[in-house]
mmCIF file of C-alpha atoms in Angstrom:
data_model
loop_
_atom_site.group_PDB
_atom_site.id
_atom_site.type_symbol
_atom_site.label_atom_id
_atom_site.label_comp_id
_atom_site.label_asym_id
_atom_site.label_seq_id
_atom_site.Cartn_x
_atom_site.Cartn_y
_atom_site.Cartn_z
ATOM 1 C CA UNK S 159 -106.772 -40.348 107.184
ATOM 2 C CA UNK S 160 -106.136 -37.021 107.859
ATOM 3 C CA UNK S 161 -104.912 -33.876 105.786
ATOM 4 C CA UNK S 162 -101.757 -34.396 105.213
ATOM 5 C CA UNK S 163 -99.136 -31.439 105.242
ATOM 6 C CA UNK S 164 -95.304 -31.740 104.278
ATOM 7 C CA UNK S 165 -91.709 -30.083 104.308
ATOM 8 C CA UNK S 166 -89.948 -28.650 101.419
ATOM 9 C CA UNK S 167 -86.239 -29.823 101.623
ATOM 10 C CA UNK S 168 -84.164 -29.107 99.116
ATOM 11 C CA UNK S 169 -86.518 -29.181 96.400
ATOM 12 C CA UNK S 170 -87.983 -32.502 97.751
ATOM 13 C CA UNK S 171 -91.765 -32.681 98.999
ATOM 14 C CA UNK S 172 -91.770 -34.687 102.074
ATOM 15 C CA UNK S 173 -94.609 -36.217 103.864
ATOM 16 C CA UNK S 174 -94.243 -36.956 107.295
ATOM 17 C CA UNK S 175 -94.895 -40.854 108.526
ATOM 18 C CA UNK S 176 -98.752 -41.649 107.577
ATOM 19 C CA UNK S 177 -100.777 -44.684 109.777
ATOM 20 C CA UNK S 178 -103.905 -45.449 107.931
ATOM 21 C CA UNK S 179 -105.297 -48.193 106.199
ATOM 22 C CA UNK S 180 -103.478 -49.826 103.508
ATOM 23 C CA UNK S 181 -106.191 -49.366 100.931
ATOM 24 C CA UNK S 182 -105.965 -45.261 101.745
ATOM 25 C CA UNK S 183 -102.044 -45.733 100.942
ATOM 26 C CA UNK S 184 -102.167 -47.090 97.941
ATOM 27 C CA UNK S 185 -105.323 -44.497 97.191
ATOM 28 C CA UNK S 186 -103.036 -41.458 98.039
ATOM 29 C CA UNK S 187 -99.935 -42.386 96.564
ATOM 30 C CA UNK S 188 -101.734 -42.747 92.933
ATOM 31 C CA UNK S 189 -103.344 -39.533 93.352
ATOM 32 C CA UNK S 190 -99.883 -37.623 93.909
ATOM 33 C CA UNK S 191 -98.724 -39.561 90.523
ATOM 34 C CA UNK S 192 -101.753 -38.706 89.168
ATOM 35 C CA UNK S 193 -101.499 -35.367 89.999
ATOM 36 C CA UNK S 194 -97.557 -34.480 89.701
ATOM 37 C CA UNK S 195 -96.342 -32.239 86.819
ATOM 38 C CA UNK S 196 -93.086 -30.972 85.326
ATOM 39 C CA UNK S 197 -91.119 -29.288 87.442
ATOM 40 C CA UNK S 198 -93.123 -29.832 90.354
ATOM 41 C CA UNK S 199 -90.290 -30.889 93.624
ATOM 42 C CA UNK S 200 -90.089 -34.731 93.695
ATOM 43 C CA UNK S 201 -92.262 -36.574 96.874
ATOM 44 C CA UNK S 202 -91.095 -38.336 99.484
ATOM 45 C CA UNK S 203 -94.698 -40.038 101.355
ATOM 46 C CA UNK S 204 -94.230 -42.661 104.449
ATOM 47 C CA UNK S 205 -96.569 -44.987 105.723
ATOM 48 C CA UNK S 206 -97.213 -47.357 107.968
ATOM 49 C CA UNK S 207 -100.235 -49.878 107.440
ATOM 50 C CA UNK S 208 -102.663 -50.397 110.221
ATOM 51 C CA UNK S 209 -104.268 -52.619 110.685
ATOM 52 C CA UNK S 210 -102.101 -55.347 109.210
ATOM 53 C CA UNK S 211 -103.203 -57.091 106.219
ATOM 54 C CA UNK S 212 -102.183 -59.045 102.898
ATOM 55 C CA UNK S 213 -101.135 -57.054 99.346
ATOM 56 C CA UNK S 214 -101.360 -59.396 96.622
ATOM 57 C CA UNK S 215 -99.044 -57.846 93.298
ATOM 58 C CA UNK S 216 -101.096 -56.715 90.568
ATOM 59 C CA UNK S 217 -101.756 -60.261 88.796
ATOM 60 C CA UNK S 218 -101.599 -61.991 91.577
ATOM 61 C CA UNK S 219 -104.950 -63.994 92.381
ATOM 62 C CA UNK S 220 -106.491 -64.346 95.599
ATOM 63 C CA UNK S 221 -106.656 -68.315 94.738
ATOM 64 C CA UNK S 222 -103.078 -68.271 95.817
ATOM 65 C CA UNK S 223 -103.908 -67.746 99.732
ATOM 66 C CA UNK S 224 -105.265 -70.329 101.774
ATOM 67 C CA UNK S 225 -108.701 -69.892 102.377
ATOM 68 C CA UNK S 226 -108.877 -71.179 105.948
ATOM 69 C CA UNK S 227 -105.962 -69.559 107.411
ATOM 70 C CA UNK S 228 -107.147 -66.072 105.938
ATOM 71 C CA UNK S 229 -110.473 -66.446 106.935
ATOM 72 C CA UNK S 230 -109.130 -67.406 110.786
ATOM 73 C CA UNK S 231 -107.003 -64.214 110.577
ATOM 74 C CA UNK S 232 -109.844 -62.378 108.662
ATOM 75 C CA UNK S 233 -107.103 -60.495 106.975
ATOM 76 C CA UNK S 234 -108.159 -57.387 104.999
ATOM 77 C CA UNK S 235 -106.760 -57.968 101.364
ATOM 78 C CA UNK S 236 -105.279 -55.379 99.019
ATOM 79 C CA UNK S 237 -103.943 -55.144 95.600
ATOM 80 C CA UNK S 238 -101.365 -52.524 94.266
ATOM 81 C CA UNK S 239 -101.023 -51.644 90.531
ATOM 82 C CA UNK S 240 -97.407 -52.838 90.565
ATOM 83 C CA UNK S 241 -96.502 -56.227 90.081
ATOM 84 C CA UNK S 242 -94.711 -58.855 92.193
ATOM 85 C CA UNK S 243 -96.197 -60.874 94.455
ATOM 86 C CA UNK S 244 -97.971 -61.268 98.298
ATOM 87 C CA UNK S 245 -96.868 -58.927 100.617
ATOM 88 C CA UNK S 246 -97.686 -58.595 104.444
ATOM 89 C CA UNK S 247 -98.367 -55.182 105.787
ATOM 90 C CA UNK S 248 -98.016 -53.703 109.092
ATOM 91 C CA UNK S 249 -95.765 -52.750 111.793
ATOM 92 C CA UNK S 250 -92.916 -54.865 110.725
ATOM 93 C CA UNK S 251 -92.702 -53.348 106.860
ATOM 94 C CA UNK S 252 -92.011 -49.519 106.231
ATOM 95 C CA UNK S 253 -93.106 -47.780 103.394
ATOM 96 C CA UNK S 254 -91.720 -45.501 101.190
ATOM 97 C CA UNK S 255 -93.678 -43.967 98.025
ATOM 98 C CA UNK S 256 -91.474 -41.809 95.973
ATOM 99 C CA UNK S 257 -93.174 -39.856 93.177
ATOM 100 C CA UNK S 258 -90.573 -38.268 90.404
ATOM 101 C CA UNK S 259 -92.358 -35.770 87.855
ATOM 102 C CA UNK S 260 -91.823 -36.467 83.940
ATOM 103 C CA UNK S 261 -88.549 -35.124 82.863
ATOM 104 C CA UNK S 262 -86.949 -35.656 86.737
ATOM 105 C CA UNK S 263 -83.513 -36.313 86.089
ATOM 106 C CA UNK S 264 -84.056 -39.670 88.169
ATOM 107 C CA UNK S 265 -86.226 -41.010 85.746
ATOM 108 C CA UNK S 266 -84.134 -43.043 82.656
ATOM 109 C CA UNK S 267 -85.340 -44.843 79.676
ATOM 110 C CA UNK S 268 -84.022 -47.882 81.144
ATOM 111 C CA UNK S 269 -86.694 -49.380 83.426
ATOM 112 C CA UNK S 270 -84.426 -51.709 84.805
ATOM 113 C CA UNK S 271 -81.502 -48.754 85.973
ATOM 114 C CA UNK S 272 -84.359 -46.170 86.729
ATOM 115 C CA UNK S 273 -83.887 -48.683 90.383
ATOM 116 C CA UNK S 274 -80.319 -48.363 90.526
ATOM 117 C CA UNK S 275 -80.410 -44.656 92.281
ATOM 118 C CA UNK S 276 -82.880 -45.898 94.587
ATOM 119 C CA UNK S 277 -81.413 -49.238 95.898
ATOM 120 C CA UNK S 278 -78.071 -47.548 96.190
ATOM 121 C CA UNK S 279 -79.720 -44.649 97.817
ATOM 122 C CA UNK S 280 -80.553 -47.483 100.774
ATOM 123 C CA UNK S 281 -77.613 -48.992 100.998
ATOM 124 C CA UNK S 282 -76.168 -45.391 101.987
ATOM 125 C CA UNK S 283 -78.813 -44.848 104.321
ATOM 126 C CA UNK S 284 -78.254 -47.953 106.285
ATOM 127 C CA UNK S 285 -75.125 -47.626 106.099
ATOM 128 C CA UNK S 286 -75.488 -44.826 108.412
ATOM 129 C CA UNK S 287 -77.187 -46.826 110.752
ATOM 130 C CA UNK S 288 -74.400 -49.489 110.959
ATOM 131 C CA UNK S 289 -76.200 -51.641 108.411
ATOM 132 C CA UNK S 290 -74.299 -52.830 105.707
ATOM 133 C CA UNK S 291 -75.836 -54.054 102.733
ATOM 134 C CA UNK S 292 -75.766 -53.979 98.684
ATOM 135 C CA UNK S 293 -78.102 -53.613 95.776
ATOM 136 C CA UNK S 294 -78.146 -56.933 94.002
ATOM 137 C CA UNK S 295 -76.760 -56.492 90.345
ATOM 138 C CA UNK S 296 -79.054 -57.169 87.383
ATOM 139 C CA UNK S 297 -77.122 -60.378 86.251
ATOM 140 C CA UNK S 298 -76.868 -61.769 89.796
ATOM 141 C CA UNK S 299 -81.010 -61.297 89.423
ATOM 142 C CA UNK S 300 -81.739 -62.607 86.645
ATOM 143 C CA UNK S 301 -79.163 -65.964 87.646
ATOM 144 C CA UNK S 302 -81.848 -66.359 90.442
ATOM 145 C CA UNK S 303 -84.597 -65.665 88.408
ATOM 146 C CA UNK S 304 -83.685 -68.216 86.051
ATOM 147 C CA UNK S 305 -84.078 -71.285 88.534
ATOM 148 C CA UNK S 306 -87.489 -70.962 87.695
ATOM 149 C CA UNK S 307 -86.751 -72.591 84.614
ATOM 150 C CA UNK S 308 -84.680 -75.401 85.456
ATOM 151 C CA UNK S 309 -86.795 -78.639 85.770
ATOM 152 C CA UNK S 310 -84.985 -79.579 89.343
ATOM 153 C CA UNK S 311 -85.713 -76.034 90.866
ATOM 154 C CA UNK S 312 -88.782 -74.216 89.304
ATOM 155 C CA UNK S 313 -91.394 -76.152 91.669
ATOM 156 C CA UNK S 314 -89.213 -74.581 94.773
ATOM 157 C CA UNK S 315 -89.133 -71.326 93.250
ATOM 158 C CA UNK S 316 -92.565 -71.136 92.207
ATOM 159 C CA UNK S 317 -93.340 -71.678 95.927
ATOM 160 C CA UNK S 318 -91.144 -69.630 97.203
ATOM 161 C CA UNK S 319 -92.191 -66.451 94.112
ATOM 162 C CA UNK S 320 -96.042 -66.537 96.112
ATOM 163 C CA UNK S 321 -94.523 -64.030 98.394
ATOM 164 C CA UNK S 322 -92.585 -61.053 97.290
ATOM 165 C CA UNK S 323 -89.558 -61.522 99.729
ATOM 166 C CA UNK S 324 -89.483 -64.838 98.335
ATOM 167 C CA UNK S 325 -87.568 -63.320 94.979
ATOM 168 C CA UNK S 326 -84.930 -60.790 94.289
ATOM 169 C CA UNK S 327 -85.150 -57.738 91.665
ATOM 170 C CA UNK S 328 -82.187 -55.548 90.035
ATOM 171 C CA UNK S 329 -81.240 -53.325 92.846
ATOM 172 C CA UNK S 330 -83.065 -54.355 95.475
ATOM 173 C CA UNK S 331 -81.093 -54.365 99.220
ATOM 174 C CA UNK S 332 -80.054 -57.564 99.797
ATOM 175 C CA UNK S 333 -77.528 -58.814 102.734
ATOM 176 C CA UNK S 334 -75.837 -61.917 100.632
ATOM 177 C CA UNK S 335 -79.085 -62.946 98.847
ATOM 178 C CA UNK S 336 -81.534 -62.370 101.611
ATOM 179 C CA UNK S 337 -83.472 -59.128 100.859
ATOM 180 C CA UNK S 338 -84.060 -56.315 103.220
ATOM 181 C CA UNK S 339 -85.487 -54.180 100.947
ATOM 182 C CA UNK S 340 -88.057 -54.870 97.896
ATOM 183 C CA UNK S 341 -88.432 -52.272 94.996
ATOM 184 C CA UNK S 342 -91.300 -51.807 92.197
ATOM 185 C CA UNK S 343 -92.020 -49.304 90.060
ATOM 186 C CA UNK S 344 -95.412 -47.746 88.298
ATOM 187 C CA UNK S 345 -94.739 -45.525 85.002
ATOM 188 C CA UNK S 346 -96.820 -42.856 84.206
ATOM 189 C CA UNK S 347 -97.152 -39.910 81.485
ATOM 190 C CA UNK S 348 -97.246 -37.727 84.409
ATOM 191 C CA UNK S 349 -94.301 -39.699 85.821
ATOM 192 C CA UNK S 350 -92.702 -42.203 88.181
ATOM 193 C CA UNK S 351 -93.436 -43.477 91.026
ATOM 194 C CA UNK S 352 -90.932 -46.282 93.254
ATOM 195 C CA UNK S 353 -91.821 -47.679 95.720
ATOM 196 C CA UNK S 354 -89.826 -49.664 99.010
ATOM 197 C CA UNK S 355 -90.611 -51.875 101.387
ATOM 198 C CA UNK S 356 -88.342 -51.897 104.659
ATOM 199 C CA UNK S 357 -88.289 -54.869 106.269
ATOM 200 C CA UNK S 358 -88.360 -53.865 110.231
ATOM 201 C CA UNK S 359 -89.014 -57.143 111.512
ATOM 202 C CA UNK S 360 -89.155 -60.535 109.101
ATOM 203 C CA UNK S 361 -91.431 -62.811 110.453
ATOM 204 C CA UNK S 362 -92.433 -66.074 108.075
ATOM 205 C CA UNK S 363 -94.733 -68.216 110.344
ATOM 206 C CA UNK S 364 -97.832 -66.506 108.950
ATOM 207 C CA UNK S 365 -97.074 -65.793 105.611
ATOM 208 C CA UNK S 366 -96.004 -69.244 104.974
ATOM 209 C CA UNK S 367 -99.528 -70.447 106.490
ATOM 210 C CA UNK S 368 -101.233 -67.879 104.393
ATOM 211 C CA UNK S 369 -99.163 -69.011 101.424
ATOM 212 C CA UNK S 370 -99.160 -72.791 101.930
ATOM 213 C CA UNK S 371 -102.023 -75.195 100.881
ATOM 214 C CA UNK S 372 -100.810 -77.828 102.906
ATOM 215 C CA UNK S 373 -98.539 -78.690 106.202
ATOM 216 C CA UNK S 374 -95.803 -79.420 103.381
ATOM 217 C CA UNK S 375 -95.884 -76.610 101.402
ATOM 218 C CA UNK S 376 -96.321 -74.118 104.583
ATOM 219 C CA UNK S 377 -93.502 -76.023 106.353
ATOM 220 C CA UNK S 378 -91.369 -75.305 102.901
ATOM 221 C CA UNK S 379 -92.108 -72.044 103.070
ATOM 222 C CA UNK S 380 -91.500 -71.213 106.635
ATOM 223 C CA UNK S 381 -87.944 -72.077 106.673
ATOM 224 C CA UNK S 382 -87.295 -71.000 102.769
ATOM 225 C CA UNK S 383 -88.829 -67.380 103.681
ATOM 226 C CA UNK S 384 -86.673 -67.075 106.366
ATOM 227 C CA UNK S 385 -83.651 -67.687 104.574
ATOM 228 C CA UNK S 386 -84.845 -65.482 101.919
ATOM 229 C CA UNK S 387 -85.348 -61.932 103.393
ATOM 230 C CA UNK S 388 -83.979 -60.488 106.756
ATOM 231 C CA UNK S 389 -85.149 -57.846 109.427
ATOM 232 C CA UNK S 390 -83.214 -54.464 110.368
ATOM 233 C CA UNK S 391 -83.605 -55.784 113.953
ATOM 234 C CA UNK S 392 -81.770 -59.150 113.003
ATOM 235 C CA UNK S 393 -78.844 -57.491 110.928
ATOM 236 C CA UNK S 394 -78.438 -54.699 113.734
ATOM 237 C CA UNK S 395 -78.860 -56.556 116.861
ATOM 238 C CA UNK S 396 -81.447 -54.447 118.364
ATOM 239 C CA UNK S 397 -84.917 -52.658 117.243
ATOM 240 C CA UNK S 398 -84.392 -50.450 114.708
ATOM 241 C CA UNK S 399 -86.829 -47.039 115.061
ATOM 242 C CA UNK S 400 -88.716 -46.044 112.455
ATOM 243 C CA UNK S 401 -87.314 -42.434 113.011
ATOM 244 C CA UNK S 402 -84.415 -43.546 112.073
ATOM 245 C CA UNK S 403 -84.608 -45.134 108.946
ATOM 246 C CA UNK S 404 -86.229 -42.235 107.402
ATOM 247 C CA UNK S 405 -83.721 -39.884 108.856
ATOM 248 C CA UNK S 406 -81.392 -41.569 107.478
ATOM 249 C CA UNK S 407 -82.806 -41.876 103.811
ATOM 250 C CA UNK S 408 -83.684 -38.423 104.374
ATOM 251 C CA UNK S 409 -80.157 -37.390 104.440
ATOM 252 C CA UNK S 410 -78.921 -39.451 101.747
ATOM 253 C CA UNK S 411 -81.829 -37.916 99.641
ATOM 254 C CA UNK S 412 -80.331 -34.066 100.047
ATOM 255 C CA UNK S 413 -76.958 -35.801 98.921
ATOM 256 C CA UNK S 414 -78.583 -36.366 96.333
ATOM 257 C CA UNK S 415 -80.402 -33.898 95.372
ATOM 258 C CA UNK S 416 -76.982 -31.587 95.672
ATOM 259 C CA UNK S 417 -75.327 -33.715 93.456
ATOM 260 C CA UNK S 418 -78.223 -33.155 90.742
ATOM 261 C CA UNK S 419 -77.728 -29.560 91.378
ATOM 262 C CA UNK S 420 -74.307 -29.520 90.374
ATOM 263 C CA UNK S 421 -74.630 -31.434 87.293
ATOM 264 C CA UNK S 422 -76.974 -29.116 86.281
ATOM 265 C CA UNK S 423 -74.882 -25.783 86.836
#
């Protein structure tokens, strides 16, 4: 990876789009949280993971991938500190690492609405692509959460939970209950640090073959994957650049940001 430099804009630290490994991602990213104090400018870092490979959430075991299919792929596998669950990376997922020093205004004693800013913040930005989407609300999460524990449904679900598009979160972007975006989070002393993925492009025949220990269970989760999450291409009609997106964040960001100002005055 090379040295990275960024852009001060309005008070936000911004890293230009970063292609490296996904290990050196999730590397960097802890090492700005790590390294973040108060009253430092908040951090915008993209990336882009190449080659493509397999992040498993922070629990997660690699028992839960099917050890034929990965070894035919010869996948490299990762695992971030957050939780949730499998996760493939590469040129269909965007990533966005934002790092908010202790004391950030953006940072609330409520884990759970520490998200809201930031899946709202996507909505608007897609919205200015011609995207329309929502952040899911906590209760409508938790109702889907909760089919995990009903006898006729938690089987499904725990199927479907292997992979992290599989499931929805408070505030994560959602067109009806098919996600676009995924959220986590990773708490610090030093501070905060959310992260997105973008779906670009949703793609479910390898996941679910990665995912699935047999025909019936990769068959399952082929079509159930597919009508869990959706692509920016699929919901705009075209292929949506990369450029884009984060321009369009980007801009909703120094809304934001002005907003904070003015509170503050």
């Amino acid at each position: 990876m090379q040295k990275k430099t960024y852009t001060l804009k309005n008070n936000w630290r911004i890293y230009p789009l970063t292609v490296a490994d996904q290990q050196q991602h999730i590397e960097y990213s802890e090492r700005l949280l790590a390294t973040i104090r108060p009253g430092d400018p908040a951090t915008l870092y993209w990336s882009l993971a190449e080659p493509a490979g397999l992040v498993l959430g922070f629990s997660q075991k690699p028992t839960v991938l099917n050890p034929t299919i990965l070894a035919q792929h010869a996948f490299p596998l990762y695992h971030r500190r957050a939780g949730g669950t499998a996760v493939l990376v590469g040129r269909g997922l965007l990533n966005l690492d934002v790092i908010l020093p202790a004391g950030h205004p953006l940072i609330l004693a409520d884990v759970v609405e520490s998200y809201r800013w930031f899946g709202e913040a996507w909505v608007a930005a897609l919205r200015l692509l011609g995207i329309e989407t929502r952040a899911i609300s906590p209760t409508e999460a938790h109702t889907q959460q909760a089919l995990l524990k009903q006898p006729e449904t938690r089987n499904y679900e725990l199927l479907m939970n292997r992979a992290c598009y599989g499931t929805v979160s408070p505030y994560e972007v959602v067109v009806g209950l098919r996600k676009v975006v995924g959220l986590d989070m990773i708490r610090r002393r030093a501070g905060s640090l959310l992260q997105a993925g973008v779906l670009l492009h949703w793609e479910t025949d390898l996941l679910a073959q990665l995912l699935g220990h047999s025909a019936e269970e990769q068959e399952l989760l082929r079509i159930g994957l597919e009508q869990r999450a959706v692509g920016l291409d699929t919901l705009a009609g075209r292929e949506v650049g990369i450029n884009e997106v984060i321009w369009a964040f980007e801009k909703v960001v120094v809304a934001i940001n002005n907003k904070i100002a003015l509170l503050d005055t």
